[in-house]
Amino acid sequence: MFSVPHMVGSDLVERLSAASRQAPPDYLAAARLTLQSLLRRPDCLAGVELARRSGGYARTLLFGDDQLSLWAMVWDVGARTPIHDHHCSCCFGVLAGALTEIEFKPIDDTTAMATAQAVRGAGHIACMLPTGPNLHQIVNDQAREAISLHIYGYDHTLRPNSVHREYRLAAH
């Protein structure tokens, strides 16, 4: 197990780890509650050295065990993920700033078309199971840095990330 020392809310994350062995709906409910509690604590990352990448996004592992991983992601202005889906459960909450989430519908195994777009401000939480298709892209198209927290249902020591497949945008 990996855990950032002295992270505010680490007790919540350890309880979530135990809940991760429950049925998927119960686990997702526990993940949502964990994110709600962490997002209500603006100091939850106080003392944590967060990775940053100019023009992109960077991830910092806050907690990980054989069932789940919790990451802080710092989004520079202009940062964007590829269009992707997940091989595991995915819950994210916006801690600071705002991010645009674009949802997609797959056309085939490599191509997708946009179906919806919304700005997700501080406090927003979304949770999904890998029952798919759950294709999306996260973009920081705002004028300042954003920070989000992500809970994924995978062992961070076995896989480099939660992405199952990346897609390209279909031509119009």
PDB file of C-alpha atoms in Angstrom:
ATOM      1  CA  MET A   1       0.000   0.000   0.000  1.00  0.00           C
ATOM      2  CA  PHE A   2       1.174   3.528  -0.791  1.00  0.00           C
ATOM      3  CA  SER A   3      -0.111   6.616   1.005  1.00  0.00           C
ATOM      4  CA  VAL A   4       1.133  10.203   1.086  1.00  0.00           C
ATOM      5  CA  PRO A   5       2.241  10.844   4.684  1.00  0.00           C
ATOM      6  CA  HIS A   6       0.053  13.232   6.661  1.00  0.00           C
ATOM      7  CA  MET A   7      -2.429  13.902   3.845  1.00  0.00           C
ATOM      8  CA  VAL A   8      -5.570  15.527   5.225  1.00  0.00           C
ATOM      9  CA  GLY A   9      -8.372  12.996   4.771  1.00  0.00           C
ATOM     10  CA  SER A  10      -6.139   9.921   4.641  1.00  0.00           C
ATOM     11  CA  ASP A  11      -8.529   8.235   7.112  1.00  0.00           C
ATOM     12  CA  LEU A  12     -11.324   8.607   4.530  1.00  0.00           C
ATOM     13  CA  VAL A  13      -9.211   7.023   1.834  1.00  0.00           C
ATOM     14  CA  GLU A  14      -8.294   4.073   4.034  1.00  0.00           C
ATOM     15  CA  ARG A  15     -12.011   3.477   4.709  1.00  0.00           C
ATOM     16  CA  LEU A  16     -12.638   3.666   0.967  1.00  0.00           C
ATOM     17  CA  SER A  17      -9.995   1.011   0.433  1.00  0.00           C
ATOM     18  CA  ALA A  18     -12.012  -1.361   2.616  1.00  0.00           C
ATOM     19  CA  ALA A  19     -15.206  -0.393   0.735  1.00  0.00           C
ATOM     20  CA  SER A  20     -13.535  -1.174  -2.598  1.00  0.00           C
ATOM     21  CA  ARG A  21     -14.137  -4.862  -1.934  1.00  0.00           C
ATOM     22  CA  GLN A  22     -17.933  -4.318  -1.839  1.00  0.00           C
ATOM     23  CA  ALA A  23     -20.409  -4.622  -4.704  1.00  0.00           C
ATOM     24  CA  PRO A  24     -19.786  -2.015  -7.443  1.00  0.00           C
ATOM     25  CA  PRO A  25     -22.762   0.263  -6.612  1.00  0.00           C
ATOM     26  CA  ASP A  26     -21.759   0.360  -2.927  1.00  0.00           C
ATOM     27  CA  TYR A  27     -18.133   1.008  -3.811  1.00  0.00           C
ATOM     28  CA  LEU A  28     -19.064   3.877  -6.183  1.00  0.00           C
ATOM     29  CA  ALA A  29     -21.289   5.400  -3.496  1.00  0.00           C
ATOM     30  CA  ALA A  30     -18.366   5.205  -1.037  1.00  0.00           C
ATOM     31  CA  ALA A  31     -16.008   6.757  -3.629  1.00  0.00           C
ATOM     32  CA  ARG A  32     -18.461   9.622  -4.206  1.00  0.00           C
ATOM     33  CA  LEU A  33     -18.743  10.239  -0.444  1.00  0.00           C
ATOM     34  CA  THR A  34     -14.956  10.181  -0.102  1.00  0.00           C
ATOM     35  CA  LEU A  35     -14.580  12.770  -2.865  1.00  0.00           C
ATOM     36  CA  GLN A  36     -17.341  14.927  -1.356  1.00  0.00           C
ATOM     37  CA  SER A  37     -15.541  14.910   1.985  1.00  0.00           C
ATOM     38  CA  LEU A  38     -12.148  15.689   0.431  1.00  0.00           C
ATOM     39  CA  LEU A  39     -13.519  18.488  -1.771  1.00  0.00           C
ATOM     40  CA  ARG A  40     -15.034  20.154   1.302  1.00  0.00           C
ATOM     41  CA  ARG A  41     -11.490  20.382   2.718  1.00  0.00           C
ATOM     42  CA  PRO A  42      -9.619  22.946   0.622  1.00  0.00           C
ATOM     43  CA  ASP A  43      -6.501  22.082   2.626  1.00  0.00           C
ATOM     44  CA  CYS A  44      -6.657  18.360   1.814  1.00  0.00           C
ATOM     45  CA  LEU A  45      -3.495  18.656  -0.295  1.00  0.00           C
ATOM     46  CA  ALA A  46      -1.656  20.992   2.097  1.00  0.00           C
ATOM     47  CA  GLY A  47       1.939  19.870   2.377  1.00  0.00           C
ATOM     48  CA  VAL A  48       1.677  17.558  -0.651  1.00  0.00           C
ATOM     49  CA  GLU A  49       4.157  18.370  -3.396  1.00  0.00           C
ATOM     50  CA  LEU A  50       2.063  18.162  -6.574  1.00  0.00           C
ATOM     51  CA  ALA A  51       3.609  17.382  -9.938  1.00  0.00           C
ATOM     52  CA  ARG A  52       3.063  20.014 -12.640  1.00  0.00           C
ATOM     53  CA  ARG A  53       3.741  20.017 -16.378  1.00  0.00           C
ATOM     54  CA  SER A  54       3.804  23.212 -18.399  1.00  0.00           C
ATOM     55  CA  GLY A  55       1.015  23.203 -20.987  1.00  0.00           C
ATOM     56  CA  GLY A  56      -0.207  19.774 -19.903  1.00  0.00           C
ATOM     57  CA  TYR A  57      -1.428  17.855 -16.907  1.00  0.00           C
ATOM     58  CA  ALA A  58       0.493  15.903 -14.299  1.00  0.00           C
ATOM     59  CA  ARG A  59      -0.559  13.222 -11.833  1.00  0.00           C
ATOM     60  CA  THR A  60       0.544  12.717  -8.227  1.00  0.00           C
ATOM     61  CA  LEU A  61      -0.283   9.422  -6.528  1.00  0.00           C
ATOM     62  CA  LEU A  62      -1.832  10.092  -3.115  1.00  0.00           C
ATOM     63  CA  PHE A  63      -2.917   6.561  -2.200  1.00  0.00           C
ATOM     64  CA  GLY A  64      -2.738   3.165  -3.818  1.00  0.00           C
ATOM     65  CA  ASP A  65      -3.318  -0.458  -2.934  1.00  0.00           C
ATOM     66  CA  ASP A  66      -4.264  -3.619  -4.812  1.00  0.00           C
ATOM     67  CA  GLN A  67      -7.844  -2.378  -5.405  1.00  0.00           C
ATOM     68  CA  LEU A  68      -7.740   1.366  -6.015  1.00  0.00           C
ATOM     69  CA  SER A  69      -5.624   4.440  -6.507  1.00  0.00           C
ATOM     70  CA  LEU A  70      -6.227   8.085  -5.645  1.00  0.00           C
ATOM     71  CA  TRP A  71      -4.480  10.721  -7.749  1.00  0.00           C
ATOM     72  CA  ALA A  72      -4.289  14.507  -7.664  1.00  0.00           C
ATOM     73  CA  MET A  73      -4.111  15.960 -11.151  1.00  0.00           C
ATOM     74  CA  VAL A  74      -2.873  19.472 -11.850  1.00  0.00           C
ATOM     75  CA  TRP A  75      -4.080  20.916 -15.157  1.00  0.00           C
ATOM     76  CA  ASP A  76      -2.137  23.771 -16.692  1.00  0.00           C
ATOM     77  CA  VAL A  77      -3.973  26.166 -19.016  1.00  0.00           C
ATOM     78  CA  GLY A  78      -4.519  24.375 -22.327  1.00  0.00           C
ATOM     79  CA  ALA A  79      -4.037  20.861 -20.914  1.00  0.00           C
ATOM     80  CA  ARG A  80      -6.146  18.071 -22.382  1.00  0.00           C
ATOM     81  CA  THR A  81      -6.372  14.314 -22.192  1.00  0.00           C
ATOM     82  CA  PRO A  82      -6.788  12.180 -25.279  1.00  0.00           C
ATOM     83  CA  ILE A  83     -10.311  10.965 -25.973  1.00  0.00           C
ATOM     84  CA  HIS A  84     -10.406   7.768 -23.911  1.00  0.00           C
ATOM     85  CA  ASP A  85     -12.343   5.223 -21.904  1.00  0.00           C
ATOM     86  CA  HIS A  86     -11.332   3.343 -18.742  1.00  0.00           C
ATOM     87  CA  HIS A  87     -10.620  -0.287 -17.920  1.00  0.00           C
ATOM     88  CA  CYS A  88     -11.783   0.301 -14.338  1.00  0.00           C
ATOM     89  CA  SER A  89     -14.159   2.383 -12.262  1.00  0.00           C
ATOM     90  CA  CYS A  90     -13.459   6.105 -12.460  1.00  0.00           C
ATOM     91  CA  CYS A  91     -14.582   8.850 -10.086  1.00  0.00           C
ATOM     92  CA  PHE A  92     -13.293  12.381 -10.251  1.00  0.00           C
ATOM     93  CA  GLY A  93     -13.953  15.623  -8.443  1.00  0.00           C
ATOM     94  CA  VAL A  94     -12.814  19.148  -9.202  1.00  0.00           C
ATOM     95  CA  LEU A  95     -10.995  20.648  -6.219  1.00  0.00           C
ATOM     96  CA  ALA A  96      -9.973  24.019  -7.689  1.00  0.00           C
ATOM     97  CA  GLY A  97     -10.653  25.873 -10.922  1.00  0.00           C
ATOM     98  CA  ALA A  98     -12.833  24.401 -13.656  1.00  0.00           C
ATOM     99  CA  LEU A  99     -12.451  21.732 -16.332  1.00  0.00           C
ATOM    100  CA  THR A 100     -14.438  21.038 -19.466  1.00  0.00           C
ATOM    101  CA  GLU A 101     -15.574  17.447 -19.909  1.00  0.00           C
ATOM    102  CA  ILE A 102     -16.476  16.383 -23.429  1.00  0.00           C
ATOM    103  CA  GLU A 103     -18.425  13.136 -23.813  1.00  0.00           C
ATOM    104  CA  PHE A 104     -18.155  10.960 -26.906  1.00  0.00           C
ATOM    105  CA  LYS A 105     -19.900   8.125 -28.666  1.00  0.00           C
ATOM    106  CA  PRO A 106     -17.668   5.492 -30.280  1.00  0.00           C
ATOM    107  CA  ILE A 107     -18.039   4.990 -34.019  1.00  0.00           C
ATOM    108  CA  ASP A 108     -15.621   2.055 -34.003  1.00  0.00           C
ATOM    109  CA  ASP A 109     -12.653   0.865 -31.924  1.00  0.00           C
ATOM    110  CA  THR A 110     -10.513   3.889 -32.811  1.00  0.00           C
ATOM    111  CA  THR A 111     -12.873   6.751 -33.720  1.00  0.00           C
ATOM    112  CA  ALA A 112     -15.456   8.716 -31.740  1.00  0.00           C
ATOM    113  CA  MET A 113     -17.800  11.672 -32.144  1.00  0.00           C
ATOM    114  CA  ALA A 114     -18.583  14.319 -29.521  1.00  0.00           C
ATOM    115  CA  THR A 115     -22.081  14.142 -28.012  1.00  0.00           C
ATOM    116  CA  ALA A 116     -22.027  16.558 -25.057  1.00  0.00           C
ATOM    117  CA  GLN A 117     -19.847  19.127 -23.358  1.00  0.00           C
ATOM    118  CA  ALA A 118     -20.029  20.732 -19.915  1.00  0.00           C
ATOM    119  CA  VAL A 119     -17.866  22.883 -17.685  1.00  0.00           C
ATOM    120  CA  ARG A 120     -17.203  21.127 -14.369  1.00  0.00           C
ATOM    121  CA  GLY A 121     -16.512  23.638 -11.618  1.00  0.00           C
ATOM    122  CA  ALA A 122     -15.070  23.184  -8.155  1.00  0.00           C
ATOM    123  CA  GLY A 123     -17.151  20.660  -6.229  1.00  0.00           C
ATOM    124  CA  HIS A 124     -18.334  18.705  -9.276  1.00  0.00           C
ATOM    125  CA  ILE A 125     -18.117  14.909  -8.899  1.00  0.00           C
ATOM    126  CA  ALA A 126     -18.695  12.200 -11.506  1.00  0.00           C
ATOM    127  CA  CYS A 127     -18.476   8.419 -11.042  1.00  0.00           C
ATOM    128  CA  MET A 128     -18.744   5.608 -13.574  1.00  0.00           C
ATOM    129  CA  LEU A 129     -18.157   1.901 -13.920  1.00  0.00           C
ATOM    130  CA  PRO A 130     -16.269   0.453 -16.887  1.00  0.00           C
ATOM    131  CA  THR A 131     -19.526  -0.879 -18.351  1.00  0.00           C
ATOM    132  CA  GLY A 132     -19.007   1.489 -21.275  1.00  0.00           C
ATOM    133  CA  PRO A 133     -18.893   3.030 -23.439  1.00  0.00           C
ATOM    134  CA  ASN A 134     -17.854   5.881 -21.161  1.00  0.00           C
ATOM    135  CA  LEU A 135     -15.693   7.893 -23.523  1.00  0.00           C
ATOM    136  CA  HIS A 136     -14.621  11.354 -22.500  1.00  0.00           C
ATOM    137  CA  GLN A 137     -11.932  13.976 -22.702  1.00  0.00           C
ATOM    138  CA  ILE A 138     -10.980  16.460 -19.995  1.00  0.00           C
ATOM    139  CA  VAL A 139      -9.736  19.891 -21.040  1.00  0.00           C
ATOM    140  CA  ASN A 140      -8.575  22.944 -19.110  1.00  0.00           C
ATOM    141  CA  ASP A 141      -9.747  25.688 -21.447  1.00  0.00           C
ATOM    142  CA  GLN A 142      -9.993  28.202 -18.608  1.00  0.00           C
ATOM    143  CA  ALA A 143      -7.551  31.028 -17.866  1.00  0.00           C
ATOM    144  CA  ARG A 144      -6.021  29.431 -14.747  1.00  0.00           C
ATOM    145  CA  GLU A 145      -4.700  26.163 -13.384  1.00  0.00           C
ATOM    146  CA  ALA A 146      -7.182  23.534 -12.175  1.00  0.00           C
ATOM    147  CA  ILE A 147      -6.776  20.672  -9.702  1.00  0.00           C
ATOM    148  CA  SER A 148      -8.861  17.504  -9.603  1.00  0.00           C
ATOM    149  CA  LEU A 149      -8.899  14.321  -7.533  1.00  0.00           C
ATOM    150  CA  HIS A 150      -9.393  10.944  -9.251  1.00  0.00           C
ATOM    151  CA  ILE A 151     -10.238   7.582  -7.702  1.00  0.00           C
ATOM    152  CA  TYR A 152      -9.640   4.640 -10.016  1.00  0.00           C
ATOM    153  CA  GLY A 153     -10.413   1.000  -9.304  1.00  0.00           C
ATOM    154  CA  TYR A 154      -7.039  -0.461 -10.256  1.00  0.00           C
ATOM    155  CA  ASP A 155      -3.719  -1.424  -8.727  1.00  0.00           C
ATOM    156  CA  HIS A 156      -1.248   1.321  -9.719  1.00  0.00           C
ATOM    157  CA  THR A 157       1.656  -1.125  -9.477  1.00  0.00           C
ATOM    158  CA  LEU A 158       0.258  -3.336 -12.251  1.00  0.00           C
ATOM    159  CA  ARG A 159      -0.788  -0.733 -14.829  1.00  0.00           C
ATOM    160  CA  PRO A 160       0.588   2.709 -15.667  1.00  0.00           C
ATOM    161  CA  ASN A 161      -2.869   4.352 -15.798  1.00  0.00           C
ATOM    162  CA  SER A 162      -6.617   3.790 -15.975  1.00  0.00           C
ATOM    163  CA  VAL A 163      -6.997   4.235 -19.733  1.00  0.00           C
ATOM    164  CA  HIS A 164      -8.408   1.261 -21.617  1.00  0.00           C
ATOM    165  CA  ARG A 165      -8.324   2.724 -25.118  1.00  0.00           C
ATOM    166  CA  GLU A 166      -7.675   6.064 -26.799  1.00  0.00           C
ATOM    167  CA  TYR A 167      -9.764   7.326 -29.727  1.00  0.00           C
ATOM    168  CA  ARG A 168      -9.392   9.961 -32.380  1.00  0.00           C
ATOM    169  CA  LEU A 169     -12.079  12.471 -33.249  1.00  0.00           C
ATOM    170  CA  ALA A 170     -14.170  11.530 -36.276  1.00  0.00           C
ATOM    171  CA  ALA A 171     -13.953  13.885 -39.249  1.00  0.00           C
ATOM    172  CA  HIS A 172     -17.156  15.801 -39.866  1.00  0.00           C
TER     173      HIS A 172
END
